[in-house]
Amino acid sequence: MAREMLRQGGRSARIQEAVHRTVQELLKRVDRSEITVPMIAEKAGVTPSTIYRRWGDLSELLADVAVARMRPIADPEDTGAMASDLETFMVQYAEEMSSKVGRAMMSDVLASTEGEAAARCCQYTYHHLETLRERAAARGETPFDINEAVDLVVAPIVYHILFRDREPTPDYCRSLVGRFLGSRAEFSRLV
Amino acid sequence: MAREMLRQGGRSARIQEAVHRTVQELLKRVDRSEITVPMIAEKAGVTPSTIYRRWGDLSELLADVAVARMRPIADPEDTGAMASDLETFMVQYAEEMSSKVGRAMMSDVLASTEGEAAARCCQYTYHHLETLRERAAARGETPFDINEAVDLVVAPIVYHILFRDREPTPDYCRSLVGRFLGSRAEFSRLV
DNA sequence: CACCTTAACGCAATTTTTTAGCGTTAGGCG
DNA sequence: CGCCTAACGCTAAAAAATTGCGTTAAGGTG
């Protein structure tokens, strides 16, 4: 799973770059069950033993690549209000994760033995929600609770993607956000 | 994935039984990354080629075993009331799934390529919830909606188990059930 | 800047796993 | 009882994973 490298520059970095890029390209073309370490090694121009020594096995490499792909490159879009911010973000999240590559990424991340990859990609989601929460607070809106957002919105989406028992349509995602924010309103009305 | 066997009895069934049992025993002793097909074959007294032909590869076999283990053997406990029924069931569910073997089962199920295993083990949960729902209706209680129960209670538990961002303690599970039933009460109060 | 240390790599031999052909065994059915 | 063939065992060949050892090149030091 790409332990923290003692040497971060030069050849080592170039190889990581080449291998990651090769894996991503392969994931687009061939089915994941067809992908092998020697195949990746050849296309990336490295020796298989290098991959084995550095990542351990194929599943760890795939998990590493998946986490790298999930690393956020930008903050979620600012739509001007908390509700629409959450809706847009979650709809987009569901779209990305329910796609073929998204599903593959989640699968790879969860297959990683240590579970460290899962925790990290979970942090990415928390970070985005935190951004939205602070943005709402800065606007003067009463900010939402992040743990509750995960329980009421993120978790259902992820569950249905993983277990394939329901399609996470945009409408469904918006209804989740609606229920989430609605439950807060009703709660505050009752106390 | 153990395609529906054309021959269900006799030798074929004995081999499936032996292989399944061997896998379960191995999962208790050795780490999953150590388990190999030849290892299972030897302990089960069959040839590796039999396993490869029947299950495809190791991950499919593990998924098949996991689904078989998750197959319900009994209905959830009847505690006399819908709320306590749900609480007991979900607390027990969280305990089983967050254990080491439970996590391994979920991981194996989700790693299965076709996702057919995931859908099936998802059906088991739905079936149990359906039992609780009918039981509640028979008592005269207003039955809960199963999809909402999945979204509000099951999904968060599963999410936290998979991503290891939170421990699904009994108290936490009960609070999920409480919020779920509470949201229904508040909703009906507002209409 | 030249040198030293050693992490990380390439190569190749070995081991293990996976695949595939082919004959054999034993369910299930007429 | 006897036929048909799904499913198995065995074996050989192919592919993948592991390991030892020499080589390359980061990154630090005098």
Coordinates of N, CA, C and O (backbone and C1' of nucleotides) in Angstrom, one line a residue, chain B residues 7-9 11 14 36-37 49 52-53, chain C residues 17-22 25-28:
Chain B
R7 N -26.3 -30.8 -10.8 CA -26.4 -32.0 -9.9 C -26.3 -31.5 -8.5 O -25.2 -31.0 -8.1
Q8 N -27.3 -31.8 -7.7 CA -27.3 -31.2 -6.4 C -26.9 -32.2 -5.3 O -26.6 -31.8 -4.2
G9 N -27.0 -33.5 -5.6 CA -26.8 -34.5 -4.6 C -25.4 -35.2 -4.7 O -24.6 -34.9 -5.6
R11 N -21.9 -36.8 -4.7 CA -20.4 -36.4 -4.6 C -20.3 -34.9 -4.6 O -19.5 -34.3 -3.9
R14 N -21.1 -33.4 -1.4 CA -20.1 -33.7 -0.4 C -18.9 -32.8 -0.6 O -18.3 -32.3 0.4
T36 N -4.6 -20.1 0.3 CA -4.5 -20.3 -1.1 C -5.4 -21.4 -1.5 O -5.8 -22.2 -0.7
V37 N -5.7 -21.5 -2.8 CA -6.5 -22.6 -3.3 C -5.9 -23.9 -3.1 O -6.6 -24.8 -2.6
S49 N -7.7 -28.3 -9.1 CA -8.4 -28.1 -10.3 C -9.9 -28.1 -10.1 O -10.7 -27.4 -10.8
Y52 N -10.9 -24.7 -8.8 CA -10.8 -23.7 -9.9 C -12.0 -23.8 -10.9 O -12.6 -22.8 -11.3
R53 N -12.3 -25.1 -11.2 CA -13.3 -25.2 -12.2 C -14.7 -24.9 -11.6 O -15.5 -24.3 -12.3
Chain C
dT17 P 0.8 -22.2 -3.4 O5' 0.2 -21.6 -4.7 C5' 0.3 -20.3 -5.0 C4' -0.2 -19.9 -6.4 C3' -1.6 -20.4 -6.7 O3' -2.3 -19.3 -7.3 C1' -0.2 -21.1 -8.4
dT18 P -3.9 -19.3 -7.4 O5' -4.2 -19.7 -8.9 C5' -3.7 -18.7 -9.9 C4' -3.7 -19.4 -11.2 C3' -5.0 -19.9 -11.7 O3' -5.5 -19.1 -12.8 C1' -3.2 -21.4 -12.3
dT19 P -6.9 -19.5 -13.6 O5' -6.4 -20.4 -14.8 C5' -5.4 -19.9 -15.6 C4' -5.0 -21.0 -16.7 C3' -6.2 -21.6 -17.4 O3' -6.0 -21.5 -18.8 C1' -4.8 -23.3 -16.6
dA20 P -7.2 -21.9 -19.8 O5' -6.8 -23.4 -20.3 C5' -5.5 -23.7 -20.6 C4' -5.4 -25.1 -21.0 C3' -6.6 -25.7 -21.7 O3' -6.3 -26.5 -22.8 C1' -6.0 -27.0 -19.8
dG21 P -7.5 -27.2 -23.6 O5' -7.0 -28.7 -23.7 C5' -5.6 -29.0 -23.9 C4' -5.3 -30.5 -23.6 C3' -6.4 -31.4 -24.2 O3' -5.7 -32.6 -24.7 C1' -6.3 -31.7 -21.9
dC22 P -6.5 -33.7 -25.6 O5' -6.8 -34.8 -24.5 C5' -5.7 -35.3 -23.7 C4' -6.3 -36.4 -22.7 C3' -7.5 -37.1 -23.2 O3' -7.3 -38.5 -22.9 C1' -8.0 -36.2 -21.2
dT25 P -12.6 -45.2 -12.8 O5' -13.6 -44.3 -12.1 C5' -13.2 -43.4 -11.1 C4' -14.3 -42.5 -10.7 C3' -15.5 -43.3 -10.1 O3' -15.9 -42.7 -8.9 C1' -16.2 -41.8 -11.8
dA26 P -16.9 -43.5 -7.9 O5' -18.3 -42.7 -8.2 C5' -18.4 -41.4 -7.9 C4' -19.7 -40.8 -8.5 C3' -20.9 -41.6 -8.1 O3' -22.0 -40.7 -7.9 C1' -20.8 -41.5 -10.4
dG27 P -22.6 -40.5 -6.5 O5' -23.5 -39.3 -6.7 C5' -24.7 -39.5 -7.4 C4' -25.0 -38.2 -8.2 C3' -26.5 -38.1 -8.3 O3' -26.9 -36.8 -8.5 C1' -25.5 -38.7 -10.4
dG28 P -28.4 -36.4 -8.2 O5' -29.2 -36.8 -9.5 C5' -29.0 -36.0 -10.6 C4' -29.7 -36.6 -11.8 C3' -31.2 -37.0 -11.6 O3' -31.9 -36.5 -12.7 C1' -29.9 -38.8 -12.6

